[in-house]
PDB file of C-alpha atoms in Angstrom:
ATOM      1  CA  UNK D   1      16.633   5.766  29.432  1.00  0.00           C
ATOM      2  CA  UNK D   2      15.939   5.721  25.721  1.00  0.00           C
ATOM      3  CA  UNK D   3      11.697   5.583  26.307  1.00  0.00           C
ATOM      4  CA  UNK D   4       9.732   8.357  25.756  1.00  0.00           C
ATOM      5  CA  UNK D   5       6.491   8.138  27.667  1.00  0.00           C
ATOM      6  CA  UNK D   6       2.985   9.477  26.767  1.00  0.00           C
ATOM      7  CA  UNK D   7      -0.367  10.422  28.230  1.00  0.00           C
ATOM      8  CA  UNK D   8      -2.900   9.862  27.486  1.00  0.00           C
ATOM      9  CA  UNK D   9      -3.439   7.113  25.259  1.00  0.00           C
ATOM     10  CA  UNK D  10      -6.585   8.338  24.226  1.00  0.00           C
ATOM     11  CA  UNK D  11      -8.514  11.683  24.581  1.00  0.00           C
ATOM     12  CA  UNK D  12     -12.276  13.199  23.493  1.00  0.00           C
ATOM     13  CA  UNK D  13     -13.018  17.005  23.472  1.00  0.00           C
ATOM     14  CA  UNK D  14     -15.589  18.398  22.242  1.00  0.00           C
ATOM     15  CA  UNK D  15     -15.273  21.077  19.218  1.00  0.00           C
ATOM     16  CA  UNK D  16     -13.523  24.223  20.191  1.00  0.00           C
ATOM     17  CA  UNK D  17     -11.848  22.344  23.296  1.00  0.00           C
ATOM     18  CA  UNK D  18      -8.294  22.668  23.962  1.00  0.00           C
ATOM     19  CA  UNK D  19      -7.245  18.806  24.054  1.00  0.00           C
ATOM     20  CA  UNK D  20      -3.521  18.398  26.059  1.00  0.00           C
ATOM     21  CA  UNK D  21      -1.144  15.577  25.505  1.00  0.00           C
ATOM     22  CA  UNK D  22       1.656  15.467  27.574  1.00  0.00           C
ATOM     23  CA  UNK D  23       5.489  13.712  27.143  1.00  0.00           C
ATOM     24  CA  UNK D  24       8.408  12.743  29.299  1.00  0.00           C
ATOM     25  CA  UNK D  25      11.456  11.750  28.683  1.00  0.00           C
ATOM     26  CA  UNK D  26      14.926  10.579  30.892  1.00  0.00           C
ATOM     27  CA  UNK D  27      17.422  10.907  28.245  1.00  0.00           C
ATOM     28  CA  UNK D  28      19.136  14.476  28.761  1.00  0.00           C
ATOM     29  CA  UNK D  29      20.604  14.338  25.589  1.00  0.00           C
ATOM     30  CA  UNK D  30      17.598  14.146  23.700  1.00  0.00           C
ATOM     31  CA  UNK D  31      17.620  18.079  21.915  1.00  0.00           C
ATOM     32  CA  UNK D  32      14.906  17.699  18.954  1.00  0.00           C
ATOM     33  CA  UNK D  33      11.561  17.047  20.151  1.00  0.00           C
ATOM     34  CA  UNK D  34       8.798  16.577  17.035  1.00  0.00           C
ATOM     35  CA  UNK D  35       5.126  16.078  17.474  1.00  0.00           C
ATOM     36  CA  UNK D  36       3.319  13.977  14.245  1.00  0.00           C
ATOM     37  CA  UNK D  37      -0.258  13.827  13.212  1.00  0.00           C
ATOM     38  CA  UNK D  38      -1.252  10.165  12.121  1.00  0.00           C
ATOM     39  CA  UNK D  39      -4.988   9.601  10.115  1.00  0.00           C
ATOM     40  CA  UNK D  40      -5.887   5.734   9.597  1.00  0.00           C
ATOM     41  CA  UNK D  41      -3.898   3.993   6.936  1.00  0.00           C
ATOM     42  CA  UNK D  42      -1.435   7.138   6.744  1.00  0.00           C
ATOM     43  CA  UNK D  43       1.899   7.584   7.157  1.00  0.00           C
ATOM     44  CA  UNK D  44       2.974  10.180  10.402  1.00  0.00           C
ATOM     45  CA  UNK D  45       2.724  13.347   9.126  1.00  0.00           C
ATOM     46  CA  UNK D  46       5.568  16.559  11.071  1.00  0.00           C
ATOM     47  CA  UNK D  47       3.169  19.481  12.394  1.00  0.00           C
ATOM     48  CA  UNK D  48       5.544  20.901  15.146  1.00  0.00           C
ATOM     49  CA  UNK D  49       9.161  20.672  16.573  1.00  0.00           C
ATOM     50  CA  UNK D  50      11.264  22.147  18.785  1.00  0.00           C
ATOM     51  CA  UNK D  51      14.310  22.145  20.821  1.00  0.00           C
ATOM     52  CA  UNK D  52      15.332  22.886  24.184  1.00  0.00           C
ATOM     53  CA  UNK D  53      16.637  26.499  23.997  1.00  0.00           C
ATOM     54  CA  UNK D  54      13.038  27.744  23.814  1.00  0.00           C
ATOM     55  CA  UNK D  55       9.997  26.891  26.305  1.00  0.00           C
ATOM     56  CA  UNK D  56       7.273  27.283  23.683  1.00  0.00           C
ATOM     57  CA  UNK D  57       6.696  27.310  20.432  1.00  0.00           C
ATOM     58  CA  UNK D  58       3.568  27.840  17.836  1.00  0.00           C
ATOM     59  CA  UNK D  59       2.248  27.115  14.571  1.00  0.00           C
ATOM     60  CA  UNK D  60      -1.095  27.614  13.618  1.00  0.00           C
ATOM     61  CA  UNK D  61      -3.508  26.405  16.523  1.00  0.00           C
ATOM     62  CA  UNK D  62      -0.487  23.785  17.632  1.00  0.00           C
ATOM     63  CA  UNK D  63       1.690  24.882  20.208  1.00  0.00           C
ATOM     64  CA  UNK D  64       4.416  22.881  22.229  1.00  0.00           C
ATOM     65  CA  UNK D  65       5.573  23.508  25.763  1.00  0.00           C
ATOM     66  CA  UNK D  66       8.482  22.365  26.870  1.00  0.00           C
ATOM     67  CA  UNK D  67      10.024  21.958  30.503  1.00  0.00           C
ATOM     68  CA  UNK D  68      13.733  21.540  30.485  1.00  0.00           C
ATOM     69  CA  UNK D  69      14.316  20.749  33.692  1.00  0.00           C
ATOM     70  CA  UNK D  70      10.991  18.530  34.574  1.00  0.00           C
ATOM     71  CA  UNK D  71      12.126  16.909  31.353  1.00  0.00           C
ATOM     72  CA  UNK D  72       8.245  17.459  29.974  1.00  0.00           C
ATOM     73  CA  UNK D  73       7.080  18.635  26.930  1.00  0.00           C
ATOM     74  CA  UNK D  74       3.230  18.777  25.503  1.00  0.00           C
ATOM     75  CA  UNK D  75       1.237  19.486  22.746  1.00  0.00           C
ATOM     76  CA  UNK D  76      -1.371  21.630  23.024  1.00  0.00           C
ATOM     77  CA  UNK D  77      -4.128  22.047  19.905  1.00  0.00           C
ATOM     78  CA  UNK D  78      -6.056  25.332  20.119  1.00  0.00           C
ATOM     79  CA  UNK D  79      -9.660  25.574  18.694  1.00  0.00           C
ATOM     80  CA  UNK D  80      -9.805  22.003  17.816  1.00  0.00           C
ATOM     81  CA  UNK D  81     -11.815  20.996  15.069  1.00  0.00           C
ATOM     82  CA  UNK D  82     -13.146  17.410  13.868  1.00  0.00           C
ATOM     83  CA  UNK D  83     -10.649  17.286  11.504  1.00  0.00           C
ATOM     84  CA  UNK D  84      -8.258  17.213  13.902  1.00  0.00           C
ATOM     85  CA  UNK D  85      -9.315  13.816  15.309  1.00  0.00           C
ATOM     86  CA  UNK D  86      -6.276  11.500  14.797  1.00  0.00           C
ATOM     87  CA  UNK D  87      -3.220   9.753  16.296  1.00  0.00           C
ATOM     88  CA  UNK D  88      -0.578  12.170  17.448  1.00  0.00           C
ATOM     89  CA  UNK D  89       3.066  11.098  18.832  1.00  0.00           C
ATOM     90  CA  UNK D  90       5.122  12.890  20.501  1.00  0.00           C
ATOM     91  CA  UNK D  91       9.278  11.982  19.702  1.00  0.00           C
ATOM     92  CA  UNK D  92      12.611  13.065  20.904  1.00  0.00           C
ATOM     93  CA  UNK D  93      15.932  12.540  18.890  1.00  0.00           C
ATOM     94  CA  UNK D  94      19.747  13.961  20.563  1.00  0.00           C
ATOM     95  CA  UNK D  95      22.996  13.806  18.288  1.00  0.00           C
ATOM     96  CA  UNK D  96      24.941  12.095  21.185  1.00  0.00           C
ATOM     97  CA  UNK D  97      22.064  10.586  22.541  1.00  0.00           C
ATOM     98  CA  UNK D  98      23.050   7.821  24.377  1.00  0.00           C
ATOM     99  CA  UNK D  99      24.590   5.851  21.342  1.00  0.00           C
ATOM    100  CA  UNK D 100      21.958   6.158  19.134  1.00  0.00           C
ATOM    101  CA  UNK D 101      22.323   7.162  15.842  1.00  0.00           C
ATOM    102  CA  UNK D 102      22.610  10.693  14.888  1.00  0.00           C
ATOM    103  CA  UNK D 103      19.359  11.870  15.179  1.00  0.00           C
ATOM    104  CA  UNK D 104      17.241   8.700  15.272  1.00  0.00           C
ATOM    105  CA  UNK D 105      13.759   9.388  16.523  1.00  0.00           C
ATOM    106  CA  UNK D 106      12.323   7.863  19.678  1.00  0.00           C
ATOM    107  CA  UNK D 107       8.425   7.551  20.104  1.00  0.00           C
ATOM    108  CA  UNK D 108       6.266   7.739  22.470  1.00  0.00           C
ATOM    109  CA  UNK D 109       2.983   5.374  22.702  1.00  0.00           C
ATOM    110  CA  UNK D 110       0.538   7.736  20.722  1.00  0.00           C
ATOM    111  CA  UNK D 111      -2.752   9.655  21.895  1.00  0.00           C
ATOM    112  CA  UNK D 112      -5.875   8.917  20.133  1.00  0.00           C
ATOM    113  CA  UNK D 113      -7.694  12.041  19.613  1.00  0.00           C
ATOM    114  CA  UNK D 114     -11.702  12.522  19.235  1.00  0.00           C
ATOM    115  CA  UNK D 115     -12.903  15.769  18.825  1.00  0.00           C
ATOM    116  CA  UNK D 116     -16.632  15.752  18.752  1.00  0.00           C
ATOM    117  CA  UNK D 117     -19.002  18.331  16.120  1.00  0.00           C
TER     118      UNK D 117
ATOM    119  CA  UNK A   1       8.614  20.382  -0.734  1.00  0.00           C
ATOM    120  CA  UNK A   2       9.326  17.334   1.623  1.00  0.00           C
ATOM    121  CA  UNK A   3       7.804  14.816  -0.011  1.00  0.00           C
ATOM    122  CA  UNK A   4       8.344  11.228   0.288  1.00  0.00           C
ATOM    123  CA  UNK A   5       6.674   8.368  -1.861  1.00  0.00           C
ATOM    124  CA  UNK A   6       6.566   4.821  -1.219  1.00  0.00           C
ATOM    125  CA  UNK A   7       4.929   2.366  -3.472  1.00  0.00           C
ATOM    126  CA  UNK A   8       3.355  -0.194  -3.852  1.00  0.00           C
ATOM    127  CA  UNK A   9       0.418   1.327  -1.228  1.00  0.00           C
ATOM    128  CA  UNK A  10      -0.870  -2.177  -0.466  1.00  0.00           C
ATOM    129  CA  UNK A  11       0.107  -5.373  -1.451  1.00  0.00           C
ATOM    130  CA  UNK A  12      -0.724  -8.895  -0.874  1.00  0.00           C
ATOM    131  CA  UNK A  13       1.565 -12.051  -1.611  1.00  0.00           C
ATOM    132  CA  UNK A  14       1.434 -15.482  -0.690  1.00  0.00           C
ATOM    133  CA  UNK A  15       3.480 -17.100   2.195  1.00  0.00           C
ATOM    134  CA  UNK A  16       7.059 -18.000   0.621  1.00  0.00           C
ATOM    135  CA  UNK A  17       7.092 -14.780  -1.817  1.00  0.00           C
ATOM    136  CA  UNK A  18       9.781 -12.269  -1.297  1.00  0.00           C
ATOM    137  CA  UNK A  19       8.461  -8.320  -1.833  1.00  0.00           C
ATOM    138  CA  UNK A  20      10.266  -5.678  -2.587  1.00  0.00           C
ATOM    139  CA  UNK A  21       8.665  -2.380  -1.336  1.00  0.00           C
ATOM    140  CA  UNK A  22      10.230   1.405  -3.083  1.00  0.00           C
ATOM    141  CA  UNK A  23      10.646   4.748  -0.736  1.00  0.00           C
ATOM    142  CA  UNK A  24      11.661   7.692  -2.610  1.00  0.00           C
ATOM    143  CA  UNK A  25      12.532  11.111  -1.760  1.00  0.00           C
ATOM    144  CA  UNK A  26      10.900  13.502  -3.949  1.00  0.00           C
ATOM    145  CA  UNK A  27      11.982  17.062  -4.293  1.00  0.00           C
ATOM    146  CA  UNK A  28      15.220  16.583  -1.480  1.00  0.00           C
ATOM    147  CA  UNK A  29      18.570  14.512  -1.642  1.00  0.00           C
ATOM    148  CA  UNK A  30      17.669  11.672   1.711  1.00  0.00           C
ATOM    149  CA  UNK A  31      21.459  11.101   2.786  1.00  0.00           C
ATOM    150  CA  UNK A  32      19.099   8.782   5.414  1.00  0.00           C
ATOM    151  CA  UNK A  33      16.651   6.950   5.399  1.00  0.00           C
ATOM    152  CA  UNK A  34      14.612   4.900   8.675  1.00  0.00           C
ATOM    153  CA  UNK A  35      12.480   1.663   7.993  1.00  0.00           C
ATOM    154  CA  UNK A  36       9.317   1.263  10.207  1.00  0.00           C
ATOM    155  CA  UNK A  37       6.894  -0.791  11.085  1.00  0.00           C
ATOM    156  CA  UNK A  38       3.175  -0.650  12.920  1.00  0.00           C
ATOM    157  CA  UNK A  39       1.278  -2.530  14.383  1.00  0.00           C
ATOM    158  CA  UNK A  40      -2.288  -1.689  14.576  1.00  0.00           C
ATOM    159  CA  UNK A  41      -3.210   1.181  17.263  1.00  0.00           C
ATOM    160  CA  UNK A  42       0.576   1.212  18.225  1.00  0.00           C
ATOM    161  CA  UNK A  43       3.614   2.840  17.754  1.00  0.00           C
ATOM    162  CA  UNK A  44       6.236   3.445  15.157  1.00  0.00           C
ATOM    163  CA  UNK A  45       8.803   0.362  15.379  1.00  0.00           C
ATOM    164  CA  UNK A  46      12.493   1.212  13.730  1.00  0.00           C
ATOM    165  CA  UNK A  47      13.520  -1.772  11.862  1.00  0.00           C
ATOM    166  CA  UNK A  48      16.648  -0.106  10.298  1.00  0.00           C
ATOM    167  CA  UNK A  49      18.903   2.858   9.559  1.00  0.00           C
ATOM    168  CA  UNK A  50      20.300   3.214   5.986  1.00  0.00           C
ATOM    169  CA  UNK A  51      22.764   5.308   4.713  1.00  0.00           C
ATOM    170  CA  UNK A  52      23.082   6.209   1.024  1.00  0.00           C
ATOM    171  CA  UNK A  53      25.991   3.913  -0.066  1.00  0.00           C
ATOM    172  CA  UNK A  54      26.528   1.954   3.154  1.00  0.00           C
ATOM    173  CA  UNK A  55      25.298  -1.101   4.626  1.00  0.00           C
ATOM    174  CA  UNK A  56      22.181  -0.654   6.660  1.00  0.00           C
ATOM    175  CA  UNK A  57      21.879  -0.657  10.488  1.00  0.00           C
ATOM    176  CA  UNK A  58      19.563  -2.965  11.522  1.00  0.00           C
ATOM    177  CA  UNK A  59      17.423  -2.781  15.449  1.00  0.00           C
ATOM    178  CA  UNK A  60      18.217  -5.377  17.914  1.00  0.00           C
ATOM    179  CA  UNK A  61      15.817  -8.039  16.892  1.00  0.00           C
ATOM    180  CA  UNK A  62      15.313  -7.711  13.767  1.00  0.00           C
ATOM    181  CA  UNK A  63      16.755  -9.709  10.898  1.00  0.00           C
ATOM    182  CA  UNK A  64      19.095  -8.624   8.524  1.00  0.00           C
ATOM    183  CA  UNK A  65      19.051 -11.292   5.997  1.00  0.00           C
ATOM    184  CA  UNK A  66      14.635 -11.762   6.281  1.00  0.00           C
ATOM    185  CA  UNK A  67      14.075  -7.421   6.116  1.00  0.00           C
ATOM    186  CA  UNK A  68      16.996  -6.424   2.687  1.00  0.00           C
ATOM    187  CA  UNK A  69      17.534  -2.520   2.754  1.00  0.00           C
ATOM    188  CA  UNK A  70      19.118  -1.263  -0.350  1.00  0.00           C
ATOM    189  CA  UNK A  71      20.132   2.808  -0.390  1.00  0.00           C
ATOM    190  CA  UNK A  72      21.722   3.035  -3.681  1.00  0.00           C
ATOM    191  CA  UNK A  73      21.135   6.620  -4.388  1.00  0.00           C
ATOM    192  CA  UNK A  74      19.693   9.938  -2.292  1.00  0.00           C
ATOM    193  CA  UNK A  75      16.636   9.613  -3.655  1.00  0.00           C
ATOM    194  CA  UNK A  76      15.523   5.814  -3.199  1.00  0.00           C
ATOM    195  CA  UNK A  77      15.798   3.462  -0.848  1.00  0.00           C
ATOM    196  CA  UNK A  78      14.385  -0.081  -0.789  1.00  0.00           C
ATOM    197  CA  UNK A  79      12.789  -2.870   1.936  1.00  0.00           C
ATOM    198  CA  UNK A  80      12.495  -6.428   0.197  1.00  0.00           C
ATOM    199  CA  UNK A  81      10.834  -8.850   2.582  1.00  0.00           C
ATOM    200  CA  UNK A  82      12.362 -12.200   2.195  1.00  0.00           C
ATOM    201  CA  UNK A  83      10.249 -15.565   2.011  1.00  0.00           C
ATOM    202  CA  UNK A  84       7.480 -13.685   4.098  1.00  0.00           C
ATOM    203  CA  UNK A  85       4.881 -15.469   5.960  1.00  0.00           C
ATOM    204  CA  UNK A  86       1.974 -13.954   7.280  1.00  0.00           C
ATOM    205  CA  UNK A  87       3.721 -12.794  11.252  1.00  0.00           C
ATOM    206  CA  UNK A  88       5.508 -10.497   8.929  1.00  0.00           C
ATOM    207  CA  UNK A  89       1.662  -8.970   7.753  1.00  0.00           C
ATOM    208  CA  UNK A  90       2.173  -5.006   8.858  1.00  0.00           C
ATOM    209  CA  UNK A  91       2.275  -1.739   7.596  1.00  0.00           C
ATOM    210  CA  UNK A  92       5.797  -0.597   6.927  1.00  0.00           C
ATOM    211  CA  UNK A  93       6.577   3.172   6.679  1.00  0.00           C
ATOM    212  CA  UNK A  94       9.624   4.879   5.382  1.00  0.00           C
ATOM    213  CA  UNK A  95      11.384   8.189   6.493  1.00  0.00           C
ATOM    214  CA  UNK A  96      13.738  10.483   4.860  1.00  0.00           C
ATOM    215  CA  UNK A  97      16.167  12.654   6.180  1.00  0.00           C
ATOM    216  CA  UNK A  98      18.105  15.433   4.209  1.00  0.00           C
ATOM    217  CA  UNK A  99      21.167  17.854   4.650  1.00  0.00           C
ATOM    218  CA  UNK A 100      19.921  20.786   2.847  1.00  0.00           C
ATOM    219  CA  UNK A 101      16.965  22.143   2.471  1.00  0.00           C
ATOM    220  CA  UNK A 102      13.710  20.977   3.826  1.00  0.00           C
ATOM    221  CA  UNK A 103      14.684  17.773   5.700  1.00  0.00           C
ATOM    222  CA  UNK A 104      18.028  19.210   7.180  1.00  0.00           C
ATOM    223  CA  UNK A 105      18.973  18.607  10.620  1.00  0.00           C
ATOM    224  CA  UNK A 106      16.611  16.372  12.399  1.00  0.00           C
ATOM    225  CA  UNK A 107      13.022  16.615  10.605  1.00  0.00           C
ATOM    226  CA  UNK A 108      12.096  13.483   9.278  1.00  0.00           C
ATOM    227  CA  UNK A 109       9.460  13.176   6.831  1.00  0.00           C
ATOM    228  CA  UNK A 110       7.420  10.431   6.160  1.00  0.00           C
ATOM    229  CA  UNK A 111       6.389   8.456   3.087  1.00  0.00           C
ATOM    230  CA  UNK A 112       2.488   6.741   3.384  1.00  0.00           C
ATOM    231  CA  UNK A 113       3.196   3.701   4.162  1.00  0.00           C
ATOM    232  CA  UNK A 114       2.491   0.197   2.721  1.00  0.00           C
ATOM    233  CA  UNK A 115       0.024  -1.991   3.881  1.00  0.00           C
ATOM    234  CA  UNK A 116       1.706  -6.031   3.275  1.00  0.00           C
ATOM    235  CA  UNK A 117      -0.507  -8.987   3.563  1.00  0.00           C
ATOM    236  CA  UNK A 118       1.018 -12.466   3.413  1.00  0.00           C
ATOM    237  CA  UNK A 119      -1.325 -14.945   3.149  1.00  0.00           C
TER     238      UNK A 119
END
């Protein structure tokens, strides 16, 4: 119930393409959901967050949709550049979730992302 | 703002050494910290909780007295790997949560990690 599960593990687009990565979770009281960037030899770096009183939010060329009841929430990456080509994870963290500690982060298995020149 | 540090970057000791490895918060007060670990081309691992002034709280599985976690102020907090041998070869990352400010609620923010070779 604590597992956070994500697709794909790994992704290429092409410059410009609109890459998708999707995340599902069980625990209902799961209420922060974060998205990180990760480069090679880097530490995970926040780019977009967002709880479950809104279906969608944006920042830049990142945007996050969320599905409360299908328990579902992706990332989407508008106008993606080469730059952009990293590890992304999607997490989930609740303040009563499930025992946890208050507001420990849950991962999910990371996307590999390629975008192409 | 946000910023965490960790140091050393990279370091390499020999099988038996203990190392100590430094995660500070920068420009915010960290009332918690998380201890992680990576494997490569996988996912964030939490090795431990740690409170400023209290005793850490470690993840089933891994060992208290092998993986120290010292959080003696709001700005630092400290992993020492005990008598390491090379299974414990990784690349440990530190997070930093605040109250105020940048870092309140939820957001965690990363340090860059460091890279530990035991040879």
């Amino acid at each position: 119930q604590q597992q956070v599960k994500q697709s794909p593990q790994s992704l290429i687009v092409q410059k410009g393409g609109i890459p998708i990565i999707n995340c599902a979770y069980e625990n209902t009281a799961f209420d922060y959901f974060p998205w990180y960037q990760q480069f090679p030899g880097k530490g995970p770096a926040l780019l977009i967050a967002i709880r479950p009183d809104v279906s969608e939010k944006k920042e830049g060329r990142f945007t996050i949709s969320f599905n409360k009841s299908a328990k579902q929430f992706s990332l989407h990456i508008m106008d993606s550049q080469p730059g952009d080509s990293a590890t992304y994870f999607c997490a989930a963290a609740g303040e009563n979730a499930g025992g946890t500690s208050y507001g420990k982060l849950t991962f999910g298995q990371g996307t590999i992302l390629t975008v192409h020149p | 703002g946000a910023v965490v540090s960790q140091h050393p970057s990279r370091v390499i000791c020999k099988s038996g050494t203990s190392v100590k490895i430094e995660c500070r918060s920068l420009d915010f007060q960290a009332t918690t910290m998380f201890w992680y670990r990576q494997f490569p081309k996988k996912s964030l691992m939490l090795m431990a909780t740690s409170n400023e002034g209290s005793k850490a709280t470690y993840e089933q599985g891994v060992e208290k007295d092998k993986f120290l976690i010292n959080h003696a102020s709001l700005t630092l907090s400290t992993l020492t790997v005990t008598s390491a041998h090379p299974e414990d070869s990784s690349f440990y990352i530190c997070s930093a949560r605040g109250l105020a400010g940048r870092g309140r609620g939820y957001e965690q923010y990363f340090g860059p990690g460091t890279r530990l070779t035991v040879t």
